[in-house]
Amino acid sequence: MKQPVTTSLKKIFWLTPALVAGLAFTSCSTDTKSTADQTTTTPDANNSATTNAGNTAGMADVKPTGPPPAWAPNIAPEMLAVIEKLDSLSGPTPPHKLTPAQVRKAPSFKDALQAVMTKYNIPMTHTGVDTMSQMVQAGVKVRIYTPRGATGTLPVIVYYHGGGWVIANLDTYDASARALAAKTNAIVVSVAYRQAPEHKFPTAHNDSFAAYQWVLKNAASFKGDPNRVAVAGESAGGNLAAAVSMMARDKGVQMPKYEVLVFPIAGYDVNTPSYKEHVMSKPLNKPFMEWFFKYYLRSAADGKNPMINLVDANLKGLPPTTIIGAGIDPLMSEGKTLADKLEAAGVSVNYKLYPNVTHEFFGMDAVVPQAREAQDLAASDLKAALK
């Protein structure tokens, strides 16, 4: 039964710099040569901690040191604290003035989040998840997250990380993958697709679809149920998740049962209302999005491709969808437009907007309360679809 598109203007904790960095709660570089590059199926050393679902201890104490910036006068204080830390770590040069190699090595929002957590003695969340890495094909790896102690055959969520198809990696978005695994009691397969400028469009999209097909064929080997598979992603990863659903539909491959798109890149128009309102927001803004398009797309014509320009694509027959938006985000307008277009195409949509947070807030539940709300929403919808 189709449910209406709804907007929930709840209190939101805002996220740290989305596309420049990582959501992992463990300290690591955003350089592409990370633990995501393992090819052996060995347990992740980061999982030695005791299982927990997240601790609010210290969260209420997180405060920014200065006033809200002009570009976000209503930003949530916890989010601002992380952004301030990111600014102090990053220096004066904006990422769109750097090369991809430089941005990959620069301090990320993951590093800023870790610094805030350390300052306020906030523990890691969702440590009760075991991981192993697996090679899917040349250049494409996955990290498989399994809730510790889970028994029987579990549903599977294929997850695609953000980074504008250019930067970030599995470590950067580790926190999001862990949260989804812990909160859904499902196996999360996080995909390390090849990135630009070394690999231009449509490489990341084709890699993502290949990884999805690999999961369908191999789920049983890691105790996953191939008949209960969903897709999810953040930012560029949200774009990839939707594109994978479209490719599955068009190629006659088993469709995902559900998709969760978190502040997805859904269009190529950089003059939407939210682009104009948040032209200099952080961690994502108009110049940075133009930078991503420049490095990933072969030409402006690629920007009109349905896999990039989702808002003008054929959306009929896609899986039921949850779209999570951030209010301080140049991608806000296209996310809402995508929700409206999906609903018009007959797809069941649950749309929620979190107004006082920025792009990339989703993985920051250790510090930002609204991230926990958004994760709970995504997990609830996924569990209902995959039961």
mmCIF file of C-alpha atoms in Angstrom:
data_model
loop_
_atom_site.group_PDB
_atom_site.id
_atom_site.type_symbol
_atom_site.label_atom_id
_atom_site.label_comp_id
_atom_site.label_asym_id
_atom_site.label_seq_id
_atom_site.Cartn_x
_atom_site.Cartn_y
_atom_site.Cartn_z
ATOM 1 C CA MET A 1 0.000 0.000 0.000
ATOM 2 C CA LYS A 2 1.431 3.314 -1.070
ATOM 3 C CA GLN A 3 2.088 5.731 1.719
ATOM 4 C CA PRO A 4 2.153 9.470 1.221
ATOM 5 C CA VAL A 5 5.263 11.580 1.061
ATOM 6 C CA THR A 6 5.608 13.291 4.411
ATOM 7 C CA THR A 7 7.970 15.848 5.815
ATOM 8 C CA SER A 8 9.005 15.665 9.428
ATOM 9 C CA LEU A 9 10.553 18.864 10.743
ATOM 10 C CA LYS A 10 11.985 17.342 13.838
ATOM 11 C CA LYS A 11 14.769 18.677 15.956
ATOM 12 C CA ILE A 12 17.977 17.655 14.292
ATOM 13 C CA PHE A 13 21.487 17.215 15.198
ATOM 14 C CA TRP A 14 23.626 18.242 12.422
ATOM 15 C CA LEU A 15 26.306 16.251 10.869
ATOM 16 C CA THR A 16 29.851 16.944 10.256
ATOM 17 C CA PRO A 17 31.448 17.591 6.932
ATOM 18 C CA ALA A 18 29.919 15.113 4.698
ATOM 19 C CA LEU A 19 31.807 14.629 1.579
ATOM 20 C CA VAL A 20 35.265 15.443 2.769
ATOM 21 C CA ALA A 21 35.541 12.894 5.425
ATOM 22 C CA GLY A 22 34.480 9.879 7.265
ATOM 23 C CA LEU A 23 31.940 8.629 9.638
ATOM 24 C CA ALA A 24 34.026 5.991 11.345
ATOM 25 C CA PHE A 25 34.383 6.311 15.060
ATOM 26 C CA THR A 26 37.854 4.870 14.924
ATOM 27 C CA SER A 27 40.827 7.053 14.094
ATOM 28 C CA CYS A 28 42.091 6.503 10.562
ATOM 29 C CA SER A 29 43.104 8.432 7.478
ATOM 30 C CA THR A 30 40.718 9.119 4.612
ATOM 31 C CA ASP A 31 43.414 8.138 2.156
ATOM 32 C CA THR A 32 42.047 5.522 -0.238
ATOM 33 C CA LYS A 33 44.637 3.003 0.929
ATOM 34 C CA SER A 34 42.875 1.983 4.119
ATOM 35 C CA THR A 35 41.614 -1.074 5.868
ATOM 36 C CA ALA A 36 38.945 -1.020 3.172
ATOM 37 C CA ASP A 37 41.666 -2.367 0.902
ATOM 38 C CA GLN A 38 41.978 -5.674 2.686
ATOM 39 C CA THR A 39 41.307 -8.678 0.498
ATOM 40 C CA THR A 40 41.344 -11.309 3.209
ATOM 41 C CA THR A 41 38.301 -12.344 5.191
ATOM 42 C CA THR A 42 39.670 -11.642 8.624
ATOM 43 C CA PRO A 43 37.780 -10.159 11.573
ATOM 44 C CA ASP A 44 38.147 -6.402 12.028
ATOM 45 C CA ALA A 45 40.367 -5.565 14.974
ATOM 46 C CA ASN A 46 38.149 -2.623 15.847
ATOM 47 C CA ASN A 47 35.446 -4.958 17.101
ATOM 48 C CA SER A 48 37.050 -6.003 20.363
ATOM 49 C CA ALA A 49 34.883 -3.633 22.370
ATOM 50 C CA THR A 50 31.745 -4.625 24.168
ATOM 51 C CA THR A 51 28.474 -4.573 22.241
ATOM 52 C CA ASN A 52 26.465 -1.419 22.745
ATOM 53 C CA ALA A 53 23.712 0.397 20.907
ATOM 54 C CA GLY A 54 25.032 3.845 21.565
ATOM 55 C CA ASN A 55 25.539 5.901 24.688
ATOM 56 C CA THR A 56 24.131 9.359 25.322
ATOM 57 C CA ALA A 57 26.712 9.994 28.045
ATOM 58 C CA GLY A 58 28.478 13.234 27.307
ATOM 59 C CA MET A 59 26.302 14.081 24.312
ATOM 60 C CA ALA A 60 24.331 16.722 26.198
ATOM 61 C CA ASP A 61 27.580 18.455 27.149
ATOM 62 C CA VAL A 62 28.733 19.015 23.564
ATOM 63 C CA LYS A 63 28.769 22.737 22.874
ATOM 64 C CA PRO A 64 30.273 24.921 20.136
ATOM 65 C CA THR A 65 32.835 27.531 21.105
ATOM 66 C CA GLY A 66 31.439 30.300 18.915
ATOM 67 C CA PRO A 67 28.168 31.600 17.484
ATOM 68 C CA PRO A 68 26.377 29.982 14.530
ATOM 69 C CA PRO A 69 27.859 30.963 11.153
ATOM 70 C CA ALA A 70 26.002 33.223 8.753
ATOM 71 C CA TRP A 71 25.402 30.311 6.394
ATOM 72 C CA ALA A 72 23.620 28.296 9.119
ATOM 73 C CA PRO A 73 22.085 30.565 11.780
ATOM 74 C CA ASN A 74 19.886 27.738 13.104
ATOM 75 C CA ILE A 75 22.437 24.946 13.078
ATOM 76 C CA ALA A 76 22.199 22.424 15.910
ATOM 77 C CA PRO A 77 24.884 23.087 18.559
ATOM 78 C CA GLU A 78 26.309 19.558 18.480
ATOM 79 C CA MET A 79 26.720 19.774 14.721
ATOM 80 C CA LEU A 80 28.408 23.132 14.981
ATOM 81 C CA ALA A 81 30.864 21.737 17.505
ATOM 82 C CA VAL A 82 31.985 19.161 14.956
ATOM 83 C CA ILE A 83 32.149 21.689 12.138
ATOM 84 C CA GLU A 84 34.254 24.017 14.272
ATOM 85 C CA LYS A 85 36.640 21.163 14.962
ATOM 86 C CA LEU A 86 36.818 20.307 11.281
ATOM 87 C CA ASP A 87 37.619 23.912 10.441
ATOM 88 C CA SER A 88 40.413 23.968 13.005
ATOM 89 C CA LEU A 89 41.896 20.751 11.606
ATOM 90 C CA SER A 90 41.526 21.601 7.915
ATOM 91 C CA GLY A 91 43.049 25.036 7.616
ATOM 92 C CA PRO A 92 41.982 27.931 5.395
ATOM 93 C CA THR A 93 42.027 26.299 1.945
ATOM 94 C CA PRO A 94 38.583 24.983 0.927
ATOM 95 C CA PRO A 95 38.528 21.446 -0.498
ATOM 96 C CA HIS A 96 37.372 22.548 -3.943
ATOM 97 C CA LYS A 97 40.694 24.379 -4.274
ATOM 98 C CA LEU A 98 42.628 21.149 -3.714
ATOM 99 C CA THR A 99 43.319 18.102 -5.851
ATOM 100 C CA PRO A 100 41.506 14.806 -5.227
ATOM 101 C CA ALA A 101 44.712 13.339 -3.809
ATOM 102 C CA GLN A 102 45.009 16.222 -1.361
ATOM 103 C CA VAL A 103 41.380 16.017 -0.239
ATOM 104 C CA ARG A 104 41.657 12.266 0.292
ATOM 105 C CA LYS A 105 44.525 12.868 2.723
ATOM 106 C CA ALA A 106 43.081 15.945 4.429
ATOM 107 C CA PRO A 107 41.471 15.807 7.886
ATOM 108 C CA SER A 108 37.918 14.612 7.537
ATOM 109 C CA PHE A 109 34.736 15.033 9.463
ATOM 110 C CA LYS A 110 35.467 11.586 10.855
ATOM 111 C CA ASP A 111 38.600 13.021 12.408
ATOM 112 C CA ALA A 112 36.643 16.000 13.720
ATOM 113 C CA LEU A 113 33.981 13.732 15.176
ATOM 114 C CA GLN A 114 36.595 11.593 16.884
ATOM 115 C CA ALA A 115 38.197 14.704 18.379
ATOM 116 C CA VAL A 116 34.861 15.873 19.780
ATOM 117 C CA MET A 117 34.137 12.413 21.187
ATOM 118 C CA THR A 118 37.540 12.320 22.830
ATOM 119 C CA LYS A 119 37.096 15.783 24.327
ATOM 120 C CA TYR A 120 33.779 14.855 25.925
ATOM 121 C CA ASN A 121 34.678 11.245 26.714
ATOM 122 C CA ILE A 122 31.903 9.898 24.478
ATOM 123 C CA PRO A 123 32.314 6.174 23.743
ATOM 124 C CA MET A 124 32.113 4.488 20.369
ATOM 125 C CA THR A 125 28.702 3.275 19.302
ATOM 126 C CA HIS A 126 27.671 -0.022 17.711
ATOM 127 C CA THR A 127 30.829 -1.903 18.544
ATOM 128 C CA GLY A 128 28.967 -5.226 18.664
ATOM 129 C CA VAL A 129 29.449 -5.801 14.951
ATOM 130 C CA ASP A 130 32.046 -8.066 13.336
ATOM 131 C CA THR A 131 33.528 -7.345 9.926
ATOM 132 C CA MET A 132 35.480 -9.053 7.195
ATOM 133 C CA SER A 133 36.647 -7.894 3.786
ATOM 134 C CA GLN A 134 36.138 -9.665 0.479
ATOM 135 C CA MET A 135 37.278 -9.059 -3.095
ATOM 136 C CA VAL A 136 34.334 -8.939 -5.516
ATOM 137 C CA GLN A 137 36.231 -8.326 -8.745
ATOM 138 C CA ALA A 138 39.303 -6.410 -9.891
ATOM 139 C CA GLY A 139 39.212 -3.027 -8.174
ATOM 140 C CA VAL A 140 36.021 -3.688 -6.212
ATOM 141 C CA LYS A 141 35.994 -4.835 -2.602
ATOM 142 C CA VAL A 142 33.351 -5.067 0.084
ATOM 143 C CA ARG A 143 33.378 -4.988 3.854
ATOM 144 C CA ILE A 144 30.765 -7.272 5.401
ATOM 145 C CA TYR A 145 29.288 -6.213 8.757
ATOM 146 C CA THR A 146 27.531 -8.892 10.796
ATOM 147 C CA PRO A 147 25.823 -8.274 14.168
ATOM 148 C CA ARG A 148 27.845 -10.178 16.733
ATOM 149 C CA GLY A 149 26.048 -13.236 18.059
ATOM 150 C CA ALA A 150 23.433 -13.242 15.301
ATOM 151 C CA THR A 151 22.144 -16.676 14.392
ATOM 152 C CA GLY A 152 20.374 -18.076 11.391
ATOM 153 C CA THR A 153 20.103 -16.537 7.951
ATOM 154 C CA LEU A 154 19.956 -12.748 8.004
ATOM 155 C CA PRO A 155 18.672 -10.147 5.543
ATOM 156 C CA VAL A 156 21.307 -8.139 3.671
ATOM 157 C CA ILE A 157 21.685 -4.402 3.078
ATOM 158 C CA VAL A 158 24.078 -3.399 0.285
ATOM 159 C CA TYR A 159 25.465 -0.023 1.337
ATOM 160 C CA TYR A 160 27.228 2.601 -0.797
ATOM 161 C CA HIS A 161 29.374 5.274 0.850
ATOM 162 C CA GLY A 162 29.477 8.964 -0.069
ATOM 163 C CA GLY A 163 32.297 11.174 -1.266
ATOM 164 C CA GLY A 164 31.063 12.514 -4.599
ATOM 165 C CA TRP A 165 32.388 9.400 -6.418
ATOM 166 C CA VAL A 166 35.865 10.920 -5.841
ATOM 167 C CA ILE A 167 36.886 10.856 -2.163
ATOM 168 C CA ALA A 168 36.211 8.954 1.093
ATOM 169 C CA ASN A 169 36.216 5.198 1.582
ATOM 170 C CA LEU A 170 34.803 2.378 3.690
ATOM 171 C CA ASP A 171 36.506 3.694 6.818
ATOM 172 C CA THR A 172 35.045 7.150 6.307
ATOM 173 C CA TYR A 173 31.505 5.794 6.474
ATOM 174 C CA ASP A 174 32.159 2.922 8.846
ATOM 175 C CA ALA A 175 29.873 4.369 11.521
ATOM 176 C CA SER A 176 26.857 4.408 9.215
ATOM 177 C CA ALA A 177 27.355 0.806 8.148
ATOM 178 C CA ARG A 178 27.800 -0.325 11.765
ATOM 179 C CA ALA A 179 24.680 1.520 12.863
ATOM 180 C CA LEU A 180 22.548 -0.044 10.146
ATOM 181 C CA ALA A 181 23.822 -3.534 10.939
ATOM 182 C CA ALA A 182 23.268 -3.102 14.676
ATOM 183 C CA LYS A 183 19.841 -1.474 14.401
ATOM 184 C CA THR A 184 18.392 -3.808 11.764
ATOM 185 C CA ASN A 185 20.050 -7.067 12.871
ATOM 186 C CA ALA A 186 20.960 -7.471 9.212
ATOM 187 C CA ILE A 187 24.226 -8.043 7.398
ATOM 188 C CA VAL A 188 25.524 -4.856 5.792
ATOM 189 C CA VAL A 189 27.776 -5.192 2.751
ATOM 190 C CA SER A 190 29.610 -1.881 2.271
ATOM 191 C CA VAL A 191 30.982 -1.436 -1.240
ATOM 192 C CA ALA A 192 34.366 0.076 -2.160
ATOM 193 C CA TYR A 193 33.788 1.064 -5.782
ATOM 194 C CA ARG A 194 36.478 2.602 -7.992
ATOM 195 C CA GLN A 195 36.643 6.398 -7.905
ATOM 196 C CA ALA A 196 37.364 9.381 -10.135
ATOM 197 C CA PRO A 197 39.358 10.976 -11.581
ATOM 198 C CA GLU A 198 41.201 7.698 -12.063
ATOM 199 C CA HIS A 199 37.902 6.061 -13.055
ATOM 200 C CA LYS A 200 35.299 8.286 -14.649
ATOM 201 C CA PHE A 201 31.533 7.823 -15.017
ATOM 202 C CA PRO A 202 29.990 5.275 -15.220
ATOM 203 C CA THR A 203 32.658 3.199 -13.455
ATOM 204 C CA ALA A 204 31.366 3.713 -9.892
ATOM 205 C CA HIS A 205 27.833 2.946 -11.054
ATOM 206 C CA ASN A 206 28.852 -0.223 -12.879
ATOM 207 C CA ASP A 207 30.998 -1.352 -9.929
ATOM 208 C CA SER A 208 28.067 -0.773 -7.586
ATOM 209 C CA PHE A 209 25.759 -2.892 -9.709
ATOM 210 C CA ALA A 210 28.393 -5.622 -9.975
ATOM 211 C CA ALA A 211 28.705 -5.667 -6.188
ATOM 212 C CA TYR A 212 24.908 -5.923 -5.841
ATOM 213 C CA GLN A 213 24.840 -8.892 -8.221
ATOM 214 C CA TRP A 214 27.727 -10.469 -6.318
ATOM 215 C CA VAL A 215 25.707 -10.221 -3.106
ATOM 216 C CA LEU A 216 22.700 -11.920 -4.721
ATOM 217 C CA LYS A 217 24.916 -14.798 -5.864
ATOM 218 C CA ASN A 218 27.046 -15.110 -2.731
ATOM 219 C CA ALA A 219 24.832 -14.070 0.195
ATOM 220 C CA ALA A 220 24.497 -17.628 1.455
ATOM 221 C CA SER A 221 28.284 -17.858 1.856
ATOM 222 C CA PHE A 222 28.172 -15.255 4.648
ATOM 223 C CA LYS A 223 24.823 -16.366 6.121
ATOM 224 C CA GLY A 224 22.791 -13.801 4.202
ATOM 225 C CA ASP A 225 19.394 -14.391 2.637
ATOM 226 C CA PRO A 226 19.564 -13.641 -1.120
ATOM 227 C CA ASN A 227 15.795 -13.197 -1.195
ATOM 228 C CA ARG A 228 15.857 -10.398 1.378
ATOM 229 C CA VAL A 229 18.246 -7.768 0.013
ATOM 230 C CA ALA A 230 17.926 -3.971 0.218
ATOM 231 C CA VAL A 231 20.173 -1.121 -0.911
ATOM 232 C CA ALA A 232 21.164 2.030 0.948
ATOM 233 C CA GLY A 233 23.598 4.878 0.547
ATOM 234 C CA GLU A 234 24.573 8.408 1.492
ATOM 235 C CA SER A 235 25.157 11.336 -0.851
ATOM 236 C CA ALA A 236 26.890 9.915 -3.941
ATOM 237 C CA GLY A 237 26.149 6.534 -2.378
ATOM 238 C CA GLY A 238 22.452 7.383 -2.284
ATOM 239 C CA ASN A 239 22.693 8.131 -5.987
ATOM 240 C CA LEU A 240 24.420 4.789 -6.546
ATOM 241 C CA ALA A 241 21.801 2.874 -4.549
ATOM 242 C CA ALA A 242 18.973 4.341 -6.637
ATOM 243 C CA ALA A 243 20.903 3.701 -9.852
ATOM 244 C CA VAL A 244 21.452 0.075 -8.845
ATOM 245 C CA SER A 245 17.694 -0.331 -8.418
ATOM 246 C CA MET A 246 17.132 1.175 -11.872
ATOM 247 C CA MET A 247 19.764 -1.085 -13.446
ATOM 248 C CA ALA A 248 18.268 -4.152 -11.793
ATOM 249 C CA ARG A 249 14.835 -3.219 -13.148
ATOM 250 C CA ASP A 250 16.117 -2.533 -16.658
ATOM 251 C CA LYS A 251 18.346 -5.622 -16.870
ATOM 252 C CA GLY A 252 15.820 -8.090 -15.462
ATOM 253 C CA VAL A 253 17.858 -8.740 -12.308
ATOM 254 C CA GLN A 254 16.204 -9.377 -8.932
ATOM 255 C CA MET A 255 15.126 -6.029 -7.518
ATOM 256 C CA PRO A 256 16.060 -4.795 -4.040
ATOM 257 C CA LYS A 257 13.233 -5.150 -1.540
ATOM 258 C CA TYR A 258 13.791 -1.586 -0.327
ATOM 259 C CA GLU A 259 16.087 1.394 -0.744
ATOM 260 C CA VAL A 260 17.223 4.053 1.729
ATOM 261 C CA LEU A 261 18.634 7.198 0.150
ATOM 262 C CA VAL A 262 20.293 9.580 2.583
ATOM 263 C CA PHE A 263 20.722 13.133 1.225
ATOM 264 C CA PRO A 264 21.288 11.645 -2.241
ATOM 265 C CA ILE A 265 22.823 13.362 -5.222
ATOM 266 C CA ALA A 266 19.718 13.264 -7.392
ATOM 267 C CA GLY A 267 20.293 15.900 -10.061
ATOM 268 C CA TYR A 268 22.779 17.904 -12.079
ATOM 269 C CA ASP A 269 21.184 21.337 -11.612
ATOM 270 C CA VAL A 270 23.354 23.444 -9.291
ATOM 271 C CA ASN A 271 20.867 26.326 -9.282
ATOM 272 C CA THR A 272 18.021 24.775 -7.303
ATOM 273 C CA PRO A 273 16.572 26.701 -4.331
ATOM 274 C CA SER A 274 18.751 24.821 -1.828
ATOM 275 C CA TYR A 275 21.898 25.340 -3.913
ATOM 276 C CA LYS A 276 21.171 29.069 -3.874
ATOM 277 C CA GLU A 277 20.387 29.109 -0.149
ATOM 278 C CA HIS A 278 23.374 26.961 0.871
ATOM 279 C CA VAL A 279 25.908 28.096 -1.673
ATOM 280 C CA MET A 280 28.693 28.248 0.947
ATOM 281 C CA SER A 281 27.509 25.734 3.528
ATOM 282 C CA LYS A 282 29.784 23.109 5.077
ATOM 283 C CA PRO A 283 30.845 20.419 4.646
ATOM 284 C CA LEU A 284 29.144 20.445 1.235
ATOM 285 C CA ASN A 285 28.464 23.509 -0.876
ATOM 286 C CA LYS A 286 27.963 24.521 -4.497
ATOM 287 C CA PRO A 287 31.670 24.884 -5.431
ATOM 288 C CA PHE A 288 32.442 21.493 -3.893
ATOM 289 C CA MET A 289 29.597 19.786 -5.796
ATOM 290 C CA GLU A 290 30.828 21.360 -9.015
ATOM 291 C CA TRP A 291 34.273 19.973 -8.152
ATOM 292 C CA PHE A 292 32.818 16.459 -7.813
ATOM 293 C CA PHE A 293 30.982 16.693 -11.104
ATOM 294 C CA LYS A 294 34.138 17.958 -12.815
ATOM 295 C CA TYR A 295 36.197 14.999 -11.678
ATOM 296 C CA TYR A 296 33.637 12.191 -12.057
ATOM 297 C CA LEU A 297 31.763 13.109 -15.232
ATOM 298 C CA ARG A 298 33.394 12.810 -18.642
ATOM 299 C CA SER A 299 31.394 15.754 -19.956
ATOM 300 C CA ALA A 300 28.319 17.827 -19.177
ATOM 301 C CA ALA A 301 26.292 15.316 -21.195
ATOM 302 C CA ASP A 302 26.874 12.734 -18.454
ATOM 303 C CA GLY A 303 25.095 15.034 -16.037
ATOM 304 C CA LYS A 304 21.889 14.429 -17.974
ATOM 305 C CA ASN A 305 22.260 10.664 -17.796
ATOM 306 C CA PRO A 306 19.367 9.140 -15.788
ATOM 307 C CA MET A 307 21.845 7.498 -13.408
ATOM 308 C CA ILE A 308 23.104 10.956 -12.396
ATOM 309 C CA ASN A 309 19.974 13.024 -13.004
ATOM 310 C CA LEU A 310 17.593 10.840 -11.023
ATOM 311 C CA VAL A 311 14.903 13.513 -10.825
ATOM 312 C CA ASP A 312 14.275 13.207 -14.575
ATOM 313 C CA ALA A 313 14.736 9.433 -14.820
ATOM 314 C CA ASN A 314 12.102 6.767 -15.340
ATOM 315 C CA LEU A 315 11.259 5.897 -11.740
ATOM 316 C CA LYS A 316 8.397 3.469 -12.339
ATOM 317 C CA GLY A 317 8.718 0.088 -10.727
ATOM 318 C CA LEU A 318 11.434 1.031 -8.251
ATOM 319 C CA PRO A 319 11.378 -0.408 -4.718
ATOM 320 C CA PRO A 320 9.677 1.328 -1.782
ATOM 321 C CA THR A 321 11.989 4.108 -0.678
ATOM 322 C CA THR A 322 12.977 6.118 2.364
ATOM 323 C CA ILE A 323 14.657 9.457 1.629
ATOM 324 C CA ILE A 324 16.354 11.345 4.461
ATOM 325 C CA GLY A 325 17.173 14.998 3.887
ATOM 326 C CA ALA A 326 19.312 17.541 5.701
ATOM 327 C CA GLY A 327 18.072 21.125 5.959
ATOM 328 C CA ILE A 328 21.505 22.757 5.651
ATOM 329 C CA ASP A 329 22.462 21.076 2.417
ATOM 330 C CA PRO A 330 22.625 22.176 -1.235
ATOM 331 C CA LEU A 331 21.127 18.768 -2.142
ATOM 332 C CA MET A 332 17.963 19.311 -0.088
ATOM 333 C CA SER A 333 15.767 20.478 -2.992
ATOM 334 C CA GLU A 334 16.641 17.620 -5.314
ATOM 335 C CA GLY A 335 16.090 15.065 -2.560
ATOM 336 C CA LYS A 336 12.558 16.373 -2.020
ATOM 337 C CA THR A 337 11.961 16.539 -5.768
ATOM 338 C CA LEU A 338 13.081 12.916 -6.085
ATOM 339 C CA ALA A 339 10.646 11.924 -3.338
ATOM 340 C CA ASP A 340 7.826 13.707 -5.155
ATOM 341 C CA LYS A 341 8.745 12.166 -8.518
ATOM 342 C CA LEU A 342 8.941 8.666 -7.021
ATOM 343 C CA GLU A 343 5.560 9.089 -5.414
ATOM 344 C CA ALA A 344 4.105 10.322 -8.711
ATOM 345 C CA ALA A 345 5.549 7.210 -10.388
ATOM 346 C CA GLY A 346 3.641 4.990 -7.965
ATOM 347 C CA VAL A 347 6.507 4.189 -5.603
ATOM 348 C CA SER A 348 5.831 4.108 -1.868
ATOM 349 C CA VAL A 349 7.945 6.865 -0.290
ATOM 350 C CA ASN A 350 8.770 7.900 3.254
ATOM 351 C CA TYR A 351 10.494 11.294 3.171
ATOM 352 C CA LYS A 352 11.896 12.962 6.290
ATOM 353 C CA LEU A 353 13.709 16.269 6.475
ATOM 354 C CA TYR A 354 15.936 17.129 9.417
ATOM 355 C CA PRO A 355 16.165 20.926 9.246
ATOM 356 C CA ASN A 356 19.008 21.978 11.562
ATOM 357 C CA VAL A 357 21.716 19.618 10.378
ATOM 358 C CA THR A 358 24.035 19.539 7.404
ATOM 359 C CA HIS A 359 24.960 17.079 4.722
ATOM 360 C CA GLU A 360 26.573 13.992 6.235
ATOM 361 C CA PHE A 361 24.907 14.145 9.628
ATOM 362 C CA PHE A 362 23.571 10.601 9.355
ATOM 363 C CA GLY A 363 26.581 8.722 10.756
ATOM 364 C CA MET A 364 27.142 10.981 13.742
ATOM 365 C CA ASP A 365 24.809 9.432 16.312
ATOM 366 C CA ALA A 366 27.557 9.403 18.936
ATOM 367 C CA VAL A 367 27.354 13.192 19.127
ATOM 368 C CA VAL A 368 24.276 14.444 17.258
ATOM 369 C CA PRO A 369 20.861 13.319 18.551
ATOM 370 C CA GLN A 370 19.100 13.796 15.206
ATOM 371 C CA ALA A 371 21.455 11.321 13.572
ATOM 372 C CA ARG A 372 20.122 8.698 15.937
ATOM 373 C CA GLU A 373 16.576 9.663 14.959
ATOM 374 C CA ALA A 374 17.408 9.315 11.272
ATOM 375 C CA GLN A 375 19.140 5.973 11.791
ATOM 376 C CA ASP A 376 16.167 4.670 13.740
ATOM 377 C CA LEU A 377 13.833 5.721 10.935
ATOM 378 C CA ALA A 378 15.958 4.019 8.300
ATOM 379 C CA ALA A 379 16.321 0.878 10.414
ATOM 380 C CA SER A 380 12.599 0.666 11.139
ATOM 381 C CA ASP A 381 11.686 0.931 7.477
ATOM 382 C CA LEU A 382 14.350 -1.584 6.455
ATOM 383 C CA LYS A 383 13.323 -4.105 9.106
ATOM 384 C CA ALA A 384 9.699 -3.902 8.041
ATOM 385 C CA ALA A 385 10.633 -4.497 4.403
ATOM 386 C CA LEU A 386 13.096 -7.324 5.087
ATOM 387 C CA LYS A 387 11.201 -9.352 7.687
#
